[in-house]
Amino acid sequence: IIAEAETADVRYTLCNCLPACNTVEYDAEILKTNFNIKHYLMSKKDKKLDSFWKNYSFSRLEMYFKSPRFVSMRRSELFGLTDFIANCGGLLGLFLGFSFLSLVEIIYFLTL
């Protein structure tokens, strides 16, 4: 699992995937050490536990936030539909002397 987590960044950069619209990134650190079960059981001072768990292997997982802050990113469109229509109308008015109001008037007079 540790080797997989360490190489995860490499795999995700090679997938040619589009970035997500909403992301929250956390900085991760992996620390590992031996877990001394005998010392833990001796601190509980229960002889039954010591004999029962003697032949088992144990792991302990603790997760902490490295810092209380995180970086949140949100992707949004640069131009929406309203911006596109406004830009097209502005360009048509500038270069052709034509506006959407003129188009509405032409359609109105053609329907009479």
PDB file of N, CA and C in Angstrom, residues 41 46-57:
ATOM      1  N   LEU A  41       0.402  -4.569  25.499  1.00  0.00           N
ATOM      2  CA  LEU A  41      -0.338  -5.503  26.353  1.00  0.00           C
ATOM      3  C   LEU A  41       0.149  -5.457  27.797  1.00  0.00           C
ATOM      4  N   ASP A  46      -3.036  -7.259  31.678  1.00  0.00           N
ATOM      5  CA  ASP A  46      -4.033  -8.326  31.612  1.00  0.00           C
ATOM      6  C   ASP A  46      -3.347  -9.557  31.022  1.00  0.00           C
ATOM      7  N   LYS A  47      -3.134 -10.563  31.813  1.00  0.00           N
ATOM      8  CA  LYS A  47      -2.412 -11.767  31.383  1.00  0.00           C
ATOM      9  C   LYS A  47      -3.197 -12.565  30.340  1.00  0.00           C
ATOM     10  N   LYS A  48      -4.508 -12.506  30.398  1.00  0.00           N
ATOM     11  CA  LYS A  48      -5.312 -13.240  29.410  1.00  0.00           C
ATOM     12  C   LYS A  48      -5.101 -12.673  28.011  1.00  0.00           C
ATOM     13  N   LEU A  49      -5.010 -11.378  27.917  1.00  0.00           N
ATOM     14  CA  LEU A  49      -4.780 -10.752  26.612  1.00  0.00           C
ATOM     15  C   LEU A  49      -3.421 -11.134  26.052  1.00  0.00           C
ATOM     16  N   ASP A  50      -2.425 -11.191  26.908  1.00  0.00           N
ATOM     17  CA  ASP A  50      -1.071 -11.514  26.468  1.00  0.00           C
ATOM     18  C   ASP A  50      -1.003 -12.902  25.855  1.00  0.00           C
ATOM     19  N   SER A  51      -1.606 -13.888  26.473  1.00  0.00           N
ATOM     20  CA  SER A  51      -1.555 -15.249  25.938  1.00  0.00           C
ATOM     21  C   SER A  51      -2.446 -15.412  24.709  1.00  0.00           C
ATOM     22  N   PHE A  52      -3.533 -14.694  24.639  1.00  0.00           N
ATOM     23  CA  PHE A  52      -4.460 -14.836  23.512  1.00  0.00           C
ATOM     24  C   PHE A  52      -3.890 -14.231  22.229  1.00  0.00           C
ATOM     25  N   TRP A  53      -3.290 -13.050  22.316  1.00  0.00           N
ATOM     26  CA  TRP A  53      -2.813 -12.337  21.132  1.00  0.00           C
ATOM     27  C   TRP A  53      -1.356 -12.626  20.801  1.00  0.00           C
ATOM     28  N   LYS A  54      -0.765 -13.588  21.427  1.00  0.00           N
ATOM     29  CA  LYS A  54       0.661 -13.863  21.276  1.00  0.00           C
ATOM     30  C   LYS A  54       1.045 -14.239  19.842  1.00  0.00           C
ATOM     31  N   ASN A  55       0.210 -14.974  19.131  1.00  0.00           N
ATOM     32  CA  ASN A  55       0.550 -15.484  17.801  1.00  0.00           C
ATOM     33  C   ASN A  55       0.025 -14.615  16.654  1.00  0.00           C
ATOM     34  N   TYR A  56      -0.415 -13.425  16.937  1.00  0.00           N
ATOM     35  CA  TYR A  56      -0.970 -12.560  15.900  1.00  0.00           C
ATOM     36  C   TYR A  56      -0.030 -11.398  15.607  1.00  0.00           C
ATOM     37  N   SER A  57      -0.124 -10.889  14.397  1.00  0.00           N
ATOM     38  CA  SER A  57       0.604  -9.679  14.011  1.00  0.00           C
ATOM     39  C   SER A  57      -0.372  -8.511  14.025  1.00  0.00           C
TER      40      SER A  57
END
